[in-house]
């Protein structure tokens, strides 16, 4: 094994991003300002729907919190989401004093199961938070229909879903109340840390903007650029500190330009891995249907029954072969906080539990070469048969 270790994920930051950050550093304005505004506009342009508003925030977690706050989630309410996600999806519900109702997934797609959502609805239900797991869209037509029928809000956790389409339409334009994207280091584009809340609802957007910055009626850049005395502002709520810096937005402007090329590269790598891993005792990632685009944030395989190797041992062997890998996610129902808070057991989530026990996320990112993908394939073959 004389090849260097292949990390599980790496960001792709180019000279244009670096130059833009340097320009920001020299400009005299490093916090939220002109570049954050440009990034928001560029994001709306990318989604291709001028009726949308994009609100840049310092993480997707912040964006999800703001969206739930803006639709009025609070104590006594319940929010339904999937157990098969990162804790950020659910923790924001607890920030607001509301309760989380975790539900199981569809084993074919690993996405939240609309039937399980329907079964979890109570008079306290306020909102549904689908997660587009790995970058494959959840069943949004079914989820939006359930929400309409029961008068529930829908906030999409689209941390994996840039760009994801379903029925030819991009996630972000599907008609939920709000959609939140992540620009964390390992996501499909990155600003180091960052996120974007997208909505067509003007009142939701207005509330999220105020709450993004301390509940202030005017932001600092607005006051700084005013040509009349502009020291005055009002605090209208106890808000948060969730604004995105211009340093981060500088990265985002160029990452977004590169997104179509990034997407093509991820698709090509996924296709190469699918091909190379065919015929093995593995369940390969679910493929997008007609008119759908998979963002390929994650490439998740499951060991088939009869694979002859346990998941943990399989990961050890991949590491021994120089391949970084991960597990997305340890389902929320297994974590002490969620388990104890709601008295959860694996038997309540048979599909998520079954998938968790067998799944591994393999490396898939734009800086990987075809040879890197082939190395992953070879290592998987060896780990299964060696
Ligand atoms: C990454 C991620 C988040 C959180 O994103 P941040 O930008 O790090 O706050 C939320 N949900 C899911 C499913 C994620 O993968």
Coordinates of C-alpha atoms and ligand atoms in Angstrom, one line a residue:
X1 CA 0.0 0.0 0.0
X2 CA 2.4 2.7 -1.2
X3 CA -0.4 5.1 -2.3
X4 CA -1.3 8.1 -0.1
X5 CA -4.4 7.9 2.1
X6 CA -7.5 8.9 0.2
X7 CA -9.5 11.2 2.6
X8 CA -13.3 10.8 2.8
X9 CA -13.9 14.4 1.7
X10 CA -12.0 17.4 0.5
X11 CA -13.2 20.8 -0.6
X12 CA -12.3 22.2 -4.0
X13 CA -11.1 25.8 -3.6
X14 CA -9.6 27.5 -6.6
X15 CA -7.6 30.6 -7.3
X16 CA -10.7 32.7 -8.1
X17 CA -12.1 32.0 -4.6
X18 CA -8.8 32.9 -3.0
X19 CA -8.5 36.1 -5.0
X20 CA -12.0 37.1 -4.1
X21 CA -11.4 36.5 -0.4
X22 CA -8.2 38.6 -0.6
X23 CA -10.1 41.3 -2.3
X24 CA -12.6 41.3 0.6
X25 CA -9.8 41.4 3.1
X26 CA -8.3 44.5 1.4
X27 CA -11.7 46.2 0.9
X28 CA -12.3 47.4 4.4
X29 CA -15.6 45.5 4.7
X30 CA -15.2 41.9 6.0
X31 CA -18.6 41.2 7.6
X32 CA -22.0 41.0 5.9
X33 CA -22.1 43.5 3.1
X34 CA -22.0 43.8 -0.7
X35 CA -20.6 40.3 -1.4
X36 CA -23.2 38.6 0.9
X37 CA -25.9 40.5 -1.1
X38 CA -24.4 39.5 -4.4
X39 CA -24.2 35.9 -3.3
X40 CA -27.9 36.0 -2.3
X41 CA -28.8 37.4 -5.7
X42 CA -26.6 34.9 -7.5
X43 CA -28.3 32.1 -5.6
X44 CA -31.8 33.2 -6.7
X45 CA -30.5 33.5 -10.3
X46 CA -29.1 29.9 -10.0
X47 CA -32.5 28.6 -8.8
X48 CA -34.0 30.5 -11.8
X49 CA -37.1 31.9 -10.0
X50 CA -37.2 35.6 -9.3
X51 CA -40.1 35.2 -6.9
X52 CA -37.7 33.6 -4.4
X53 CA -35.8 35.4 -1.8
X54 CA -32.4 34.0 -0.6
X55 CA -31.1 34.9 2.9
X56 CA -27.5 34.1 3.6
X57 CA -26.7 32.7 7.0
X58 CA -23.6 31.4 8.8
X59 CA -24.8 27.7 8.7
X60 CA -27.7 25.6 7.5
X61 CA -28.5 25.0 11.2
X62 CA -29.0 28.7 11.6
X63 CA -31.2 28.8 8.5
X64 CA -33.4 25.9 9.7
X65 CA -33.7 27.6 13.1
X66 CA -34.8 30.9 11.5
X67 CA -37.2 29.2 9.2
X68 CA -39.0 27.3 12.0
X69 CA -39.0 30.5 14.1
X70 CA -40.5 32.5 11.3
X71 CA -43.4 30.0 10.7
X72 CA -44.2 30.2 14.4
X73 CA -43.0 26.9 15.8
X74 CA -42.9 27.1 19.5
X75 CA -43.6 25.3 22.8
X76 CA -46.4 22.7 22.5
X77 CA -45.8 22.2 18.8
X78 CA -44.5 19.0 17.2
X79 CA -42.3 18.9 14.1
X80 CA -42.0 15.7 12.2
X81 CA -38.7 14.7 10.6
X82 CA -36.6 11.6 9.8
X83 CA -34.5 9.7 12.3
X84 CA -32.0 9.1 9.4
X85 CA -30.3 12.5 9.5
X86 CA -27.8 14.7 11.2
X87 CA -28.8 16.0 14.6
X88 CA -28.9 19.6 13.3
X89 CA -32.2 18.9 11.5
X90 CA -33.9 18.0 14.8
X91 CA -32.0 20.2 17.4
X92 CA -33.4 23.4 16.0
X93 CA -36.9 22.2 16.9
X94 CA -35.7 21.9 20.5
X95 CA -34.1 25.4 20.4
X96 CA -37.7 26.7 20.0
X97 CA -39.1 24.5 22.8
X98 CA -41.1 22.4 20.5
X99 CA -41.0 18.6 20.3
X100 CA -39.5 16.4 17.6
X101 CA -41.4 13.5 16.2
X102 CA -38.9 11.2 14.5
X103 CA -40.2 8.8 11.8
X104 CA -38.7 6.0 9.7
X105 CA -37.5 6.0 6.1
X106 CA -38.4 4.3 2.9
X107 CA -35.7 1.6 2.6
X108 CA -35.5 2.0 -1.2
X109 CA -34.5 5.7 -1.1
X110 CA -33.4 6.2 2.5
X111 CA -35.6 9.3 2.5
X112 CA -38.4 10.0 5.0
X113 CA -41.5 7.8 4.3
X114 CA -44.6 9.9 3.6
X115 CA -46.8 7.1 5.1
X116 CA -44.8 7.4 8.4
X117 CA -45.3 11.1 8.3
X118 CA -49.0 10.7 8.0
X119 CA -49.1 8.2 10.8
X120 CA -47.2 10.6 13.1
X121 CA -49.6 13.5 12.8
X122 CA -51.3 14.6 16.0
X123 CA -53.3 17.8 16.9
X124 CA -50.0 19.3 18.0
X125 CA -48.2 18.8 14.6
X126 CA -47.0 22.1 13.2
X127 CA -44.5 21.3 10.5
X128 CA -42.7 18.6 8.5
X129 CA -38.9 18.7 7.8
X130 CA -37.9 16.4 4.9
X131 CA -34.2 15.8 4.3
X132 CA -33.1 15.1 0.8
X133 CA -30.8 12.3 1.9
X134 CA -27.4 12.1 0.1
X135 CA -28.7 14.5 -2.5
X136 CA -31.7 12.5 -3.8
X137 CA -35.0 14.4 -3.4
X138 CA -37.5 13.2 -0.9
X139 CA -41.0 12.4 -2.1
X140 CA -42.0 16.1 -2.2
X141 CA -45.4 15.8 -4.1
X142 CA -46.6 13.4 -1.4
X143 CA -45.2 15.4 1.5
X144 CA -46.6 18.7 0.2
X145 CA -50.0 17.0 -0.3
X146 CA -50.0 15.7 3.3
X147 CA -49.0 19.1 4.6
X148 CA -51.8 20.8 2.6
X149 CA -54.4 18.4 3.8
X150 CA -53.4 18.8 7.5
X151 CA -52.5 22.5 7.4
X152 CA -48.8 21.9 8.2
X153 CA -45.7 23.9 7.2
X154 CA -42.9 22.3 5.3
X155 CA -39.3 23.3 5.8
X156 CA -36.9 21.4 3.6
X157 CA -33.4 20.5 5.0
X158 CA -31.6 20.7 1.7
X159 CA -28.1 20.5 3.1
X160 CA -27.3 17.6 0.7
X161 CA -29.5 18.9 -2.2
X162 CA -27.5 21.4 -4.3
X163 CA -28.3 20.9 -7.1
X164 CA -31.1 18.3 -6.8
X165 CA -34.1 18.3 -9.1
X166 CA -37.3 16.3 -9.2
X167 CA -39.8 16.4 -12.0
X168 CA -37.4 18.8 -13.7
X169 CA -37.6 21.4 -10.9
X170 CA -34.8 22.3 -8.5
X171 CA -35.1 21.7 -4.8
X172 CA -35.6 25.3 -3.5
X173 CA -38.4 25.9 -6.0
X174 CA -40.7 23.1 -5.1
X175 CA -43.3 25.1 -3.2
X176 CA -42.5 24.4 0.5
X177 CA -42.5 27.2 3.0
X178 CA -38.7 27.4 3.1
X179 CA -35.7 25.4 1.9
X180 CA -32.3 25.6 3.6
X181 CA -28.9 24.7 2.0
X182 CA -25.6 24.1 3.7
X183 CA -22.1 25.3 2.6
X184 CA -20.3 23.4 5.3
X185 CA -16.8 22.2 4.3
X186 CA -17.8 18.8 2.9
X187 CA -21.0 19.9 1.1
X188 CA -21.4 20.2 -2.7
X189 CA -20.2 23.9 -2.5
X190 CA -18.6 25.4 0.6
X191 CA -18.0 28.8 2.2
X192 CA -16.1 27.1 5.1
X193 CA -19.3 27.5 7.2
X194 CA -22.5 28.9 5.7
X195 CA -26.0 28.3 4.6
X196 CA -28.9 29.8 2.5
X197 CA -32.5 30.0 3.5
X198 CA -34.8 30.3 0.4
X199 CA -38.4 31.1 0.4
X200 CA -41.2 32.7 -1.7
X201 CA -43.0 33.9 1.5
X202 CA -42.3 37.6 1.9
X203 CA -43.4 37.7 5.6
X204 CA -41.2 34.7 6.4
X205 CA -38.2 36.3 4.6
X206 CA -38.7 39.6 6.4
X207 CA -38.9 37.9 9.8
X208 CA -35.8 35.7 9.1
X209 CA -33.8 38.7 8.0
X210 CA -34.6 40.6 11.2
X211 CA -33.9 37.5 13.4
X212 CA -30.7 36.8 11.5
X213 CA -29.2 39.9 13.1
X214 CA -30.2 40.4 16.7
X215 CA -33.8 41.4 15.9
X216 CA -32.5 44.7 14.5
X217 CA -34.7 46.7 12.2
X218 CA -31.7 47.7 10.0
X219 CA -28.4 45.9 9.4
X220 CA -24.9 47.4 9.8
X221 CA -24.2 47.6 6.1
X222 CA -27.5 49.4 5.5
X223 CA -26.6 52.0 8.1
X224 CA -22.9 52.2 7.0
X225 CA -23.9 53.0 3.4
X226 CA -26.6 55.5 4.2
X227 CA -25.9 59.0 3.1
X228 CA -28.0 60.6 5.9
X229 CA -27.2 60.2 9.6
X230 CA -27.9 56.5 10.1
X231 CA -27.1 55.6 13.7
X232 CA -30.7 54.8 14.5
X233 CA -32.2 51.3 14.6
X234 CA -34.8 49.5 16.7
X235 CA -34.7 46.1 18.4
X236 CA -38.0 44.4 17.6
X237 CA -37.3 40.9 18.9
X238 CA -34.5 39.0 20.8
X239 CA -32.8 37.8 17.6
X240 CA -29.8 35.7 16.8
X241 CA -26.3 36.2 15.3
X242 CA -26.6 34.2 12.2
X243 CA -25.3 36.6 9.4
X244 CA -22.9 35.3 6.8
X245 CA -19.6 37.3 6.5
X246 CA -18.4 38.8 3.2
X247 CA -15.3 36.7 3.5
X248 CA -17.4 33.6 3.4
X249 CA -19.7 35.0 0.7
X250 CA -16.6 35.7 -1.5
X251 CA -16.0 31.9 -1.5
X252 CA -19.6 31.2 -2.2
X253 CA -19.8 33.5 -5.3
X254 CA -17.2 31.5 -7.1
X255 CA -18.2 28.1 -5.7
X256 CA -21.7 28.7 -7.1
X257 CA -20.3 29.5 -10.6
X258 CA -18.5 26.2 -10.5
X259 CA -21.5 24.2 -9.3
X260 CA -22.6 22.9 -12.7
X261 CA -19.1 21.6 -13.4
X262 CA -18.9 20.2 -9.9
X263 CA -22.3 18.5 -10.4
X264 CA -21.1 16.9 -13.7
X265 CA -18.0 15.6 -12.0
X266 CA -19.9 14.1 -9.1
X267 CA -22.3 12.4 -11.5
X268 CA -19.4 11.0 -13.6
X269 CA -17.7 9.6 -10.5
X270 CA -20.9 8.1 -9.2
X271 CA -21.5 6.4 -12.5
X272 CA -18.0 5.1 -12.5
X273 CA -18.4 3.7 -9.0
X274 CA -21.8 2.2 -9.8
X275 CA -20.2 0.4 -12.8
X276 CA -17.2 -0.8 -10.8
X277 CA -19.2 -2.0 -7.8
X278 CA -21.9 -3.8 -9.9
X279 CA -22.3 -7.5 -9.2
X280 CA -21.0 -7.4 -5.6
X281 CA -23.0 -8.2 -2.5
X282 CA -23.8 -4.5 -2.0
X283 CA -27.0 -2.4 -2.3
X284 CA -25.8 0.5 -4.5
X285 CA -27.2 4.0 -4.0
X286 CA -30.8 4.6 -5.2
X287 CA -30.7 6.2 -8.7
X288 CA -32.6 9.4 -9.6
X289 CA -35.7 8.8 -11.7
X290 CA -36.6 10.4 -15.0
X291 CA -36.4 14.3 -14.8
X292 CA -34.5 14.0 -11.5
X293 CA -30.9 15.1 -10.7
X294 CA -29.0 13.6 -7.8
X295 CA -26.6 16.0 -6.1
X296 CA -24.4 13.1 -5.1
X297 CA -23.3 14.8 -1.9
X298 CA -22.9 11.3 -0.5
X299 CA -22.3 7.9 -2.1
X300 CA -23.8 5.4 0.4
X301 CA -23.6 1.6 -0.1
X302 CA -25.2 -1.0 2.0
X303 CA -23.7 -4.5 2.6
X304 CA -26.2 -7.1 1.3
X305 CA -27.2 -9.9 3.6
X306 CA -24.6 -12.6 2.9
X307 CA -21.8 -10.1 2.2
X308 CA -19.8 -12.1 4.6
X309 CA -18.3 -9.1 6.4
X310 CA -19.7 -6.9 9.2
X311 CA -20.0 -3.2 8.5
X312 CA -17.5 -2.1 11.2
X313 CA -15.0 -4.7 10.0
X314 CA -15.6 -3.6 6.4
X315 CA -14.8 0.0 7.4
X316 CA -11.6 -1.1 9.2
X317 CA -10.5 -2.9 6.0
X318 CA -11.2 0.1 3.8
X319 CA -9.0 2.2 6.1
X320 CA -6.3 -0.5 6.0
X321 CA -6.5 -0.2 2.2
X322 CA -6.0 3.6 2.5
X323 CA -9.6 4.7 1.9
X324 CA -11.4 7.1 4.2
X325 CA -15.0 6.4 4.7
X326 CA -17.8 7.4 7.0
X327 CA -21.4 6.5 8.2
X328 CA -24.3 8.9 7.5
X329 CA -25.7 8.8 10.0
X330 CA -25.9 7.1 13.3
X331 CA -29.7 7.5 13.3
X332 CA -31.0 10.0 15.9
X333 CA -33.0 7.3 17.7
X334 CA -29.6 5.7 18.8
X335 CA -28.1 8.9 20.3
X336 CA -28.5 9.2 24.1
X337 CA -30.2 12.6 24.0
X338 CA -32.9 11.7 21.5
X339 CA -33.3 8.2 22.8
X340 CA -33.8 9.3 26.4
X341 CA -35.9 12.4 25.7
X342 CA -38.5 10.5 23.7
X343 CA -38.0 6.9 24.9
X344 CA -37.0 5.7 21.4
X345 CA -36.1 2.1 20.5
X346 CA -34.7 0.7 17.3
X347 CA -37.8 -1.4 16.8
X348 CA -39.7 1.9 16.1
X349 CA -37.5 2.6 13.1
X350 CA -36.8 -0.8 11.5
X351 CA -35.8 0.5 8.0
X352 CA -33.4 3.2 9.3
X353 CA -31.9 0.6 11.8
X354 CA -31.5 -2.0 9.1
X355 CA -29.8 0.5 6.8
X356 CA -27.6 1.9 9.6
X357 CA -26.2 -1.6 10.5
X358 CA -25.1 -2.2 6.9
X359 CA -24.2 1.2 5.4
X360 CA -21.0 2.9 4.6
X361 CA -20.4 6.3 2.8
X362 CA -17.6 6.0 0.3
X363 CA -15.5 8.9 -0.8
X364 CA -17.0 10.9 -3.7
X365 CA -15.9 14.5 -4.3
X366 CA -14.8 16.6 -7.2
X367 CA -11.1 16.5 -6.5
X368 CA -11.1 12.7 -6.9
X369 CA -9.6 11.5 -10.2
X370 CA -10.9 8.5 -12.1
X371 CA -8.0 6.6 -10.7
X372 CA -9.1 7.5 -7.2
X373 CA -12.6 6.2 -7.9
X374 CA -11.0 3.0 -9.2
X375 CA -8.9 2.7 -6.1
X376 CA -12.1 2.9 -4.0
X377 CA -13.7 0.2 -6.1
X378 CA -10.7 -2.1 -5.8
X379 CA -10.5 -1.6 -2.0
X380 CA -14.2 -2.4 -1.7
X381 CA -13.7 -5.6 -3.7
X382 CA -10.8 -6.6 -1.5
X383 CA -12.6 -5.7 1.7
X384 CA -15.5 -8.0 0.6
X385 CA -13.4 -10.9 -0.6
X386 CA -9.9 -10.5 1.0
Ligands
LIG1 C1 -24.5 19.4 7.1 C2 -26.0 19.2 7.5 C3 -26.7 20.1 8.3 C4 -26.1 21.3 8.9 O1 -25.4 22.1 8.1 P1 -24.5 23.3 8.7 O2 -24.3 24.2 7.6 O3 -23.2 22.6 9.1 O4 -25.2 23.9 9.9 C5 -28.0 19.9 8.5 N1 -28.6 18.8 8.0 C6 -28.0 17.9 7.3 C7 -28.7 16.7 6.8 C8 -26.6 18.0 7.0 O5 -26.0 17.1 6.4

